[in-house]
Each structure stands twice: as structure tokens, then as C-alpha cells.
Coordinates of C-alpha atoms in Angstrom, one line a residue:
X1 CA 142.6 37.8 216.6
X2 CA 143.0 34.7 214.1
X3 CA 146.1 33.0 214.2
X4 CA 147.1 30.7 211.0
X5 CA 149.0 28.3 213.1
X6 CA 152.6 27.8 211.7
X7 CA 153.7 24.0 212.4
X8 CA 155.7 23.8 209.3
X9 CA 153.4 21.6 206.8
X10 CA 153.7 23.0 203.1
X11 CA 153.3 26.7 201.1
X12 CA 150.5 28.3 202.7
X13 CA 150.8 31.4 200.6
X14 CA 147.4 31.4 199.0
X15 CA 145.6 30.6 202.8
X16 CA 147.2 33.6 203.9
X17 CA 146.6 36.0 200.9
X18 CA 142.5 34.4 200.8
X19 CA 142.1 35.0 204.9
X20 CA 143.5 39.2 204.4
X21 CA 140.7 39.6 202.1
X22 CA 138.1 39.6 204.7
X23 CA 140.3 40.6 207.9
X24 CA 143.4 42.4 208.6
X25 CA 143.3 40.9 212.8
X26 CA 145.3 38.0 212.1
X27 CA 148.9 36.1 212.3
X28 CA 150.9 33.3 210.4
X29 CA 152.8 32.5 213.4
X30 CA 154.1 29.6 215.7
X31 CA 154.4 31.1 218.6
X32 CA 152.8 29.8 221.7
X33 CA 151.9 32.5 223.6
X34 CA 150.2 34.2 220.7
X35 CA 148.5 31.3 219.6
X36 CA 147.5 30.9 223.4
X37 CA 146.1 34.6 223.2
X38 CA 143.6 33.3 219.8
X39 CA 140.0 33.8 219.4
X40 CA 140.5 31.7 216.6
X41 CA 142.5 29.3 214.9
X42 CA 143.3 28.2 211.3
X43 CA 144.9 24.6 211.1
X44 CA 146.5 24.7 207.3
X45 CA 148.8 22.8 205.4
X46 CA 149.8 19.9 203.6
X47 CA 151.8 16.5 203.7
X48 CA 151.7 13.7 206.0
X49 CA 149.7 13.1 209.2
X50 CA 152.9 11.6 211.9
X51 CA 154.7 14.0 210.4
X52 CA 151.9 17.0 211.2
X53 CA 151.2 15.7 214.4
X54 CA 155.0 15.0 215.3
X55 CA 155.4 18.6 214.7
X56 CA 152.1 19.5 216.8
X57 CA 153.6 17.5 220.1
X58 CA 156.8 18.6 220.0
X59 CA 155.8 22.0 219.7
X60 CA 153.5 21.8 222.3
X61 CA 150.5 23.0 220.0
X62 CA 148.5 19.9 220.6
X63 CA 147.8 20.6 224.3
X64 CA 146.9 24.2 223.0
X65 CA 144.2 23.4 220.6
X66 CA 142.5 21.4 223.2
X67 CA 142.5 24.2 225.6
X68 CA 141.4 26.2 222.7
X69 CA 138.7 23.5 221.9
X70 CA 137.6 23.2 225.4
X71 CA 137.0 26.8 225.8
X72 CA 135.1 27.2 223.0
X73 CA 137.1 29.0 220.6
X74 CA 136.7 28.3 216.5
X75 CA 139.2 25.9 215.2
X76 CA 139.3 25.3 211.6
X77 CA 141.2 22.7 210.0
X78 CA 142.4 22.4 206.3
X79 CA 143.4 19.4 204.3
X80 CA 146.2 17.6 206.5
X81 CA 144.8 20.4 209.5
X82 CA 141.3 18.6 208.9
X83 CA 142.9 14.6 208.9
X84 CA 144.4 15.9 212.3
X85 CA 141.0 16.3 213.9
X86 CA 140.1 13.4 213.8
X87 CA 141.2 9.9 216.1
X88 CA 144.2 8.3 214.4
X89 CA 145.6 7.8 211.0
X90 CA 147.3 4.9 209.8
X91 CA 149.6 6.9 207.5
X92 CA 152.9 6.0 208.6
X93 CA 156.1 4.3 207.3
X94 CA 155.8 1.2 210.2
X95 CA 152.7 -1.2 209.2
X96 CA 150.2 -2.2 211.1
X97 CA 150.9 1.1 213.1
X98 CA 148.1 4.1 213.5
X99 CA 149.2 7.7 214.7
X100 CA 146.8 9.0 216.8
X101 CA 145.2 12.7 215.7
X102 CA 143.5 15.3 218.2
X103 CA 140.5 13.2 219.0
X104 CA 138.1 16.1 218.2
X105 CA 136.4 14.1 215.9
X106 CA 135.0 10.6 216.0
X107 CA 136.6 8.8 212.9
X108 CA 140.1 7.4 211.8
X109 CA 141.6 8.5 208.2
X110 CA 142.4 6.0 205.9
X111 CA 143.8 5.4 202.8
X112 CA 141.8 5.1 199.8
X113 CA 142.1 1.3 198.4
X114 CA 140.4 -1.5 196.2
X115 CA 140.1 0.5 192.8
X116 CA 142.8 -0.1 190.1
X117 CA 141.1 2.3 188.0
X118 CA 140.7 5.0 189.8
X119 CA 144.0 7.2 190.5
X120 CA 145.5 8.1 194.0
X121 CA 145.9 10.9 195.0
X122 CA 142.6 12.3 194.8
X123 CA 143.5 15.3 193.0
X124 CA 141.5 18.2 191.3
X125 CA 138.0 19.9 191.3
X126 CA 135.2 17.3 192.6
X127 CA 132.0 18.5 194.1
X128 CA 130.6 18.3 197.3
X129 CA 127.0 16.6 198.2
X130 CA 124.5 16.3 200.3
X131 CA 125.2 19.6 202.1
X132 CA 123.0 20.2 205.4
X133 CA 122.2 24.1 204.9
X134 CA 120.0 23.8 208.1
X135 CA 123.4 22.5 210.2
X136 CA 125.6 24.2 208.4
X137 CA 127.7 27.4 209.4
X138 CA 131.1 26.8 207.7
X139 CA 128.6 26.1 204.3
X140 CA 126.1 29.4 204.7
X141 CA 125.2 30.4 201.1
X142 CA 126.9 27.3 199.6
X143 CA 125.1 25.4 197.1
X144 CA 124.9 21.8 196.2
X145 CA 127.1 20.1 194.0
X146 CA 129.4 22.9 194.4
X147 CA 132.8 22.5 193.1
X148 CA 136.2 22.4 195.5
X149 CA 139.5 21.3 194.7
X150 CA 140.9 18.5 196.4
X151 CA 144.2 17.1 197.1
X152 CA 144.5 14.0 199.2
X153 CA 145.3 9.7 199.2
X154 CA 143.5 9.3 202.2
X155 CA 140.1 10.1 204.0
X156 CA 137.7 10.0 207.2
X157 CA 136.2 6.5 208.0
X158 CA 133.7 5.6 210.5
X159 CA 132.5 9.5 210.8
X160 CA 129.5 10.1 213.2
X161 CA 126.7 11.3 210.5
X162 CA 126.0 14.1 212.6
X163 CA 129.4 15.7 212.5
X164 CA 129.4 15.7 208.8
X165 CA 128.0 18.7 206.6
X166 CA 129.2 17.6 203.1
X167 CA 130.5 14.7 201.5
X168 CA 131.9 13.7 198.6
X169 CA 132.0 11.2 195.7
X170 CA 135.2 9.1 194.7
X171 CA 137.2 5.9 194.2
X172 CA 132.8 4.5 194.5
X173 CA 132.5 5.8 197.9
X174 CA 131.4 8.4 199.7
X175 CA 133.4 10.2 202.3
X176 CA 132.7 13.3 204.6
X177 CA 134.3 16.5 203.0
X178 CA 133.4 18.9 205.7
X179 CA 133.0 18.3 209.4
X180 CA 131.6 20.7 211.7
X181 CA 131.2 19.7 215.4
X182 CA 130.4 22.7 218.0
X183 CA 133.1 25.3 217.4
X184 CA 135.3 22.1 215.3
X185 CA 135.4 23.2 211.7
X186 CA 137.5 21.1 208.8
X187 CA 137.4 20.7 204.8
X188 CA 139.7 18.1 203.0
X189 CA 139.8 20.1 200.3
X190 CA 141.4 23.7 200.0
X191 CA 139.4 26.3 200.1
X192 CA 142.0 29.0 199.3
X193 CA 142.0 27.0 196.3
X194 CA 138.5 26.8 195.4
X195 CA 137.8 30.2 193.5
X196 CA 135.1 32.0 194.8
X197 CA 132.9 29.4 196.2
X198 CA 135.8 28.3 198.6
X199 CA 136.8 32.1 199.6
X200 CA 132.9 32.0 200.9
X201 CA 133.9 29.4 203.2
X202 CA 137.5 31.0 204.5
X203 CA 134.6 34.0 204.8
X204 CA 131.7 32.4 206.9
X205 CA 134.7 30.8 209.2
X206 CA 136.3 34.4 209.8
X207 CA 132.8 36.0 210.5
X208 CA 131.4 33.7 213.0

């Protein structure tokens, strides 16, 4: 069973509607003992990071994932559900102050800075690069240069290069788009969102 975990971060509609194309075994739910039960888990949503991983802790869903982790199980994470993977995030309202993530990732999200003429968000189609088809299981039968829709102000710093599958090009830098570490999957774009391309993603994910 897949469980879309439900921690309360934005309209997940589309995910939901994109994963029942390829499998009817799965839940939107926040529940613990059913997401306990997963054999894998889908880590959606949008917003901010303290307020995604607020809502992880106090749920207890942050202890789960690591057991989840730990045991092996496929985790994938989506937009804010990919930022969360990752060490800490220094998207909060106090400064100077860094929230930390699940740690299943070596990296820190940050926001993107420096270039007045470039716009913030990151928002709309952009293309990934640089794809590793030989490391790759979350980009099977993806091409190059592929197109995904993005929506985000901030991104993965200080990434180990072996963790990332894909990057991508904006505000003149290059940032991992795709991570993929043992049974750790995440995009910072939507694939839901992505047309065809990205429904071959949700795809490969659901049939590992």
C-alpha cells in the first residue's frame, strides 16, 4: 500500500488524481497507524518548511519516516516534501535561525539571492539537466532537457553529487532538481504538474 501522507501543506488534488492512474492500493490519510502499515510513502505539498516540519513533529510523522527510512521502504518527497529531506532550512520568520529537516539528505535549502533581474519565486516550466540515466530509477525513460514545472524561492545547497540525479538551471546557478539516495526519492518540481513527462515519474516511483 502507498500512503500520500496528509500533514496539511496545500491542494493536493492533482497528486492524488496523477498517483490512481497507475494504482488503486493507496491512501491520502494522516493517520499513524496506517501510515506505520506503508510499503511506501508520498511526501506532497506546498508552503513553508517550519511550518511543514512543525506539522511533521507534532504529529509524530517525523519519527515515522525514519523508521520508514531505516527499514528500507520508498519515500518520495515533492516540492516542500523534497526541501524536508534534507538537513535544515533557514526559511523562517526569526533571522539568523535555521529549522532543521529529516536529515535524509546531506544539504541545507536556501533561498535564492544576488540577482535583481531574475524573479523569485522560481515559477513555471524549466528543464532539467544533466540527468544520470545509469543512477537513475525515479528518471527511467526520461530524457534530457526535459521540461517540469516548478514552483519554489528556495533550493538545496551543499548537495553530495552523488545523491543528485538532475539539476537545474536558474537565477545563474545550478541546483539539484532530483535526489535519489537508496530508497530516498524527491523532485522540487511537481510532477503531477508536469504533463506526461512528470506522470512517468509518479509512474517509475509507484512501480519500484
Amino acid at each position: 500500500m502507498i500512503v500520500v501522507l496528509d500533514f496539511g501543506m496545500g491542494n493536493i488534488h492533482s497528486l492524488l488524481k496523477a498517483v490512481s492512474l497507475y494504482t488503486k492500493d493507496f491512501q491520502f490519510t494522516s493517520d499513524l497507524e496506517t501510515v506505520k502499515k506503508a510499503d511506501k510513502i508520498i511526501l506532497p505539498g506546498d508552503g513553508h518548511f517550519d511550518k511543514a516540519m512543525q506539522n511533521l513533529n507534532e504529529a509524530g510523522f517525523s519519527s515515522v519516516l525514519k523508521d520508514h527510512v531505516a527499514a528500507k521502504k520508498p519515500l518520495f518527497g515533492i516540492c516542500i516534501g523534497y526541501q524536508v529531506l534534507f538537513e535544515d532550512s533557514d526559511e523562517t520568520s526569526k533571522p539568523g535561525a535555521t529549522i532543521p529537516g529529516l536529515g535524509f539528505i546531506r544539504g541545507k535549502i536556501r533561498k535564492f539571492e544576488g540577482k535583481p533581474n531574475l524573479k523569485v519565486p522560481h515559477m513555471g516550466w524549466n528543464k532539467l539537466f544533466d540527468i544520470k540515466a545509469k543512477n537513475t530509477k525515479l528518471l527511467k525513460g526520461i530524457q534530457n532537457e526535459s521540461f517540469m514545472y516548478f514552483i519554489h524561492s528556495y533550493r538545496p545547497v551543499g548537495v553530495d553529487r552523488l545523491d543528485i540525479t538532475a539539476n537545474c538551471h536558474y537565477y545563474g546557478e545550478s541546483f539539484p532538481a532530483v535526489v535519489e539516495k537508496e530508497t530516498v526519492f524527491g523532485t522540487q518540481f511537481h510532477p503531477e504538474k508536469s504533463d506526461t513527462t512528470g506522470l512517468g515519474i509518479l509512474k517509475n516511483f509507484i512501480e519500484l
